[in-house]
Short mmCIF file of C-alpha atoms and ligand atoms in Angstrom, two decimals:
data_model
loop_
_atom_site.label_atom_id
_atom_site.label_comp_id
_atom_site.label_asym_id
_atom_site.label_seq_id
_atom_site.Cartn_x
_atom_site.Cartn_y
_atom_site.Cartn_z
CA MET A 13 22.48 6.09 11.78
CA PRO A 14 21.70 9.17 13.91
CA ASP A 15 22.26 12.51 12.24
CA GLY A 16 25.87 13.63 12.46
CA PHE A 17 27.22 10.06 13.08
CA LEU A 18 29.33 9.77 9.87
CA GLU A 19 30.58 13.33 10.26
CA SER A 20 31.73 12.50 13.84
CA ALA A 21 33.35 9.33 12.59
CA ARG A 22 35.19 11.31 9.91
CA GLU A 23 36.22 13.99 12.32
CA LEU A 24 37.63 11.41 14.87
CA THR A 25 39.39 9.28 12.32
CA SER A 26 41.02 12.27 10.70
CA ARG A 27 42.18 13.65 14.07
CA HIS A 28 43.79 10.30 14.97
CA GLY A 29 45.15 9.39 11.60
CA ALA A 30 42.88 6.43 11.13
CA LEU A 31 41.14 5.36 7.86
CA LEU A 32 37.44 5.79 7.60
CA ILE A 33 35.99 2.84 5.73
CA VAL A 34 32.31 2.89 5.01
CA ASP A 35 30.55 -0.44 4.42
CA GLU A 36 28.35 0.29 1.39
CA ILE A 37 27.54 -3.34 0.57
CA GLN A 38 23.81 -2.71 1.35
CA THR A 39 23.55 1.03 0.98
CA GLY A 40 25.59 1.27 -2.26
CA ALA A 41 24.68 1.09 -5.97
CA GLY A 42 21.68 3.40 -5.70
CA ARG A 43 19.84 1.66 -2.81
CA THR A 44 19.37 4.78 -0.73
CA GLY A 45 18.63 7.20 -3.53
CA GLU A 46 22.22 8.27 -4.01
CA TRP A 47 24.91 6.08 -5.65
CA PHE A 48 26.43 5.59 -2.20
CA GLY A 49 24.99 6.10 1.21
CA PHE A 50 27.80 8.44 2.38
CA GLN A 51 26.75 10.85 -0.36
CA HIS A 52 23.76 11.89 1.77
CA THR A 53 26.48 13.62 3.90
CA ALA A 54 29.33 16.00 2.97
CA ILE A 55 32.03 13.56 4.21
CA GLN A 56 34.61 11.80 2.08
CA PRO A 57 35.56 8.27 3.32
CA ASP A 58 39.03 6.80 2.66
CA ALA A 59 37.55 3.59 1.29
CA ILE A 60 34.20 1.94 0.78
CA THR A 61 33.23 -1.67 0.37
CA VAL A 62 30.85 -2.73 -2.35
CA ALA A 63 29.24 -6.07 -3.21
CA LYS A 64 25.59 -7.23 -3.41
CA GLY A 65 24.06 -4.31 -5.30
CA ILE A 66 26.78 -3.99 -7.88
CA GLY A 67 26.44 -7.72 -8.87
CA GLY A 68 22.67 -7.72 -9.35
CA GLY A 69 22.64 -11.24 -7.92
CA PHE A 70 26.04 -12.38 -9.26
CA PRO A 71 28.73 -12.82 -6.60
CA ILE A 72 31.31 -9.94 -6.52
CA GLY A 73 32.77 -7.76 -3.91
CA GLY A 74 35.24 -4.90 -3.96
CA LEU A 75 37.15 -2.29 -1.97
CA VAL A 76 37.22 1.16 -3.53
CA THR A 77 39.83 3.54 -2.14
CA PHE A 78 40.14 7.33 -2.48
CA GLY A 79 43.07 9.80 -2.18
CA ARG A 80 46.10 8.73 -0.10
CA ALA A 81 44.37 5.44 0.90
CA SER A 82 44.81 4.30 -2.66
CA ALA A 83 48.64 4.09 -2.19
CA LEU A 84 48.32 1.76 0.92
CA PHE A 85 47.07 -1.40 -0.74
CA THR A 86 49.05 -2.54 -3.81
CA LYS A 87 49.13 -5.29 -6.36
CA GLY A 88 50.13 -8.61 -4.87
CA GLN A 89 49.19 -7.85 -1.27
CA HIS A 90 45.80 -9.62 -1.41
CA GLY A 91 45.58 -13.08 -2.96
CA SER A 92 42.19 -14.58 -3.75
CA THR A 93 41.22 -17.52 -5.89
CA PHE A 94 38.42 -15.62 -7.68
CA GLY A 95 39.66 -12.13 -7.13
CA GLY A 96 39.57 -9.93 -10.25
CA ASN A 97 37.19 -12.38 -11.95
CA PRO A 98 36.57 -11.18 -15.47
CA LEU A 99 33.04 -12.51 -15.71
CA ALA A 100 32.05 -11.11 -12.36
CA ALA A 101 33.58 -7.69 -13.36
CA ALA A 102 31.77 -7.80 -16.67
CA VAL A 103 28.41 -8.53 -14.91
CA ALA A 104 29.02 -5.60 -12.42
CA ASN A 105 29.84 -3.30 -15.32
CA ALA A 106 26.57 -4.23 -17.01
CA VAL A 107 24.57 -3.84 -13.82
CA LEU A 108 26.08 -0.36 -13.11
CA GLY A 109 25.28 0.55 -16.74
CA GLU A 110 21.71 -0.51 -16.32
CA ILE A 111 21.27 1.41 -13.03
CA GLU A 112 22.60 4.50 -14.81
CA ARG A 113 20.61 4.10 -18.09
CA GLY A 114 17.42 3.28 -16.12
CA GLY A 115 17.70 6.28 -13.79
CA LEU A 116 17.36 3.76 -11.00
CA VAL A 117 19.16 5.84 -8.33
CA GLN A 118 16.56 8.58 -8.85
CA ASN A 119 13.82 5.95 -9.04
CA ALA A 120 15.02 4.64 -5.58
CA ALA A 121 14.60 8.07 -4.05
CA ARG A 122 11.21 8.72 -5.68
CA ARG A 123 9.80 5.29 -4.99
CA GLY A 124 11.13 5.16 -1.48
CA ALA A 125 9.25 8.38 -0.69
CA GLU A 126 6.02 6.82 -2.24
CA ILE A 127 6.35 3.67 -0.16
CA ARG A 128 6.85 5.64 3.03
CA GLU A 129 3.73 7.61 2.22
CA HIS A 130 1.73 4.49 1.49
CA VAL A 131 2.81 2.76 4.78
CA LEU A 132 2.00 5.80 6.86
CA GLY A 133 -1.27 6.28 4.94
CA LEU A 134 -2.44 2.76 5.83
CA GLY A 135 -3.32 4.23 9.23
CA SER A 136 -2.43 0.89 10.97
CA PRO A 137 -2.16 1.06 14.78
CA LEU A 138 0.83 -1.17 14.45
CA VAL A 139 2.89 1.34 12.38
CA GLY A 140 4.74 3.72 14.72
CA GLU A 141 7.17 5.34 12.30
CA VAL A 142 8.87 4.74 8.94
CA ARG A 143 12.65 5.18 8.80
CA GLY A 144 15.40 4.81 6.15
CA LEU A 145 16.54 6.34 2.92
CA GLY A 146 15.40 5.57 -0.59
CA LEU A 147 14.50 1.91 -1.06
CA LEU A 148 16.04 0.79 2.26
CA ILE A 149 13.04 1.21 4.54
CA GLY A 150 12.45 0.34 8.12
CA VAL A 151 8.95 0.26 9.56
CA GLY A 152 9.02 0.76 13.34
CA LEU A 153 6.15 -1.20 14.91
CA THR A 154 4.36 -0.11 18.06
CA GLU A 155 4.46 -3.74 19.42
CA PRO A 156 7.12 -6.44 19.22
CA VAL A 157 5.22 -8.42 16.49
CA ALA A 158 7.72 -8.24 13.59
CA GLY A 159 7.98 -12.01 13.38
CA ALA A 160 4.18 -12.41 13.06
CA VAL A 161 4.01 -9.64 10.50
CA VAL A 162 6.70 -11.34 8.42
CA ALA A 163 4.91 -14.68 8.60
CA GLN A 164 1.51 -13.13 7.69
CA ALA A 165 3.10 -11.14 4.83
CA MET A 166 4.58 -14.37 3.51
CA ARG A 167 1.00 -15.86 3.52
CA GLU A 168 0.03 -12.81 1.39
CA GLY A 169 2.93 -13.62 -1.00
CA LEU A 170 5.03 -10.65 0.12
CA ILE A 171 8.65 -11.17 1.34
CA VAL A 172 9.70 -8.71 4.08
CA ASN A 173 12.17 -9.17 6.81
CA ALA A 174 12.28 -8.64 10.62
CA ALA A 175 15.36 -6.66 11.32
CA ASN A 176 14.45 -7.02 15.09
CA ASP A 177 11.40 -7.64 17.19
CA SER A 178 9.69 -4.37 16.31
CA SER A 179 11.08 -3.49 12.86
CA ILE A 180 10.25 -4.61 9.43
CA ARG A 181 12.77 -4.04 6.74
CA ILE A 182 11.67 -3.44 3.15
CA ALA A 183 14.24 -3.42 0.40
CA PRO A 184 12.48 -3.88 -2.96
CA PRO A 185 14.16 -4.00 -6.42
CA LEU A 186 15.43 -0.56 -7.66
CA THR A 187 13.20 -1.10 -10.69
CA ILE A 188 9.95 -1.01 -8.65
CA GLY A 189 7.08 1.02 -10.17
CA ASP A 190 3.53 2.09 -9.56
CA ALA A 191 1.87 -1.36 -10.07
CA GLU A 192 4.27 -3.11 -7.61
CA ILE A 193 3.86 -0.44 -4.95
CA ASP A 194 0.05 -0.65 -5.14
CA GLU A 195 0.23 -4.44 -4.83
CA PHE A 196 2.78 -4.17 -1.91
CA ALA A 197 0.56 -1.70 -0.08
CA ALA A 198 -2.61 -3.92 -0.45
CA ARG A 199 -0.74 -7.05 0.78
CA PHE A 200 1.10 -5.38 3.51
CA GLU A 201 -2.12 -3.70 4.74
CA ARG A 202 -3.84 -7.17 4.89
CA ALA A 203 -0.92 -8.62 6.75
CA LEU A 204 -0.85 -5.77 9.36
CA ARG A 205 -4.65 -5.94 9.81
CA THR A 206 -4.56 -9.66 10.43
CA VAL A 207 -1.79 -9.38 13.00
CA ALA A 208 -3.49 -6.34 14.65
CA THR A 209 -6.66 -8.23 15.17
CA GLN A 210 -4.96 -11.54 16.39
C1 LIG B 14 26.41 -9.07 2.95
C2 LIG B 14 27.14 -8.07 3.68
C3 LIG B 14 28.50 -8.20 4.01
C4 LIG B 14 29.24 -9.50 3.71
O1 LIG B 14 29.56 -9.54 2.43
P1 LIG B 14 30.30 -10.95 1.91
O2 LIG B 14 30.66 -10.59 0.47
O3 LIG B 14 29.27 -11.97 1.97
O4 LIG B 14 31.41 -11.15 2.80
C5 LIG B 14 29.13 -7.18 4.69
N1 LIG B 14 28.50 -6.04 5.00
C6 LIG B 14 27.18 -5.85 4.78
C7 LIG B 14 26.63 -4.57 5.08
C8 LIG B 14 26.50 -6.85 4.01
O5 LIG B 14 25.24 -6.60 3.81
#
């Protein structure tokens, strides 16, 4: 999001009496180097959604409300076959505990910065810019060859994703360390080099 986007959304919703709900399904649970993405700003949302990251692979989703929004949605208003599932809740509790004990929010911030440095340091003519926060990284390509880069990375045994024609999305595990980053950089470099010379 552009700088100031969330602040403007907060200002507009407050002025018109609307709730500000931030979808933290991808950006939550430490991914961006803060527990939740909105914490990179000074705003307070009325509610956030959480899912993927809090389950560590186990299916769970939730809505977390703050302040007066917490009075709007009450017990019995939302039926769901598997809602409030005790196993899923226990798994999410364990995952959150591991993220906390392992210092993985801080690791996401530190390793994200290292990956950015590595990608920019490759000196590839295909890399125009590196965007993102923590371990949610977008590599902006100078040509619309994201599909070819994804396919070539796959041949190198590296899973990355084309967010659009000219962006590669990198979202490694929060536990990533030196060895994996070195291996990523080597494989990604080979993939970029192959595509650049095609
Ligand atoms: C996956 C995802 C969803 C959908 O979550 P479901 O639990 O599959 O409905 C919503 N928002 C974002 C940002 C997601 O990544």
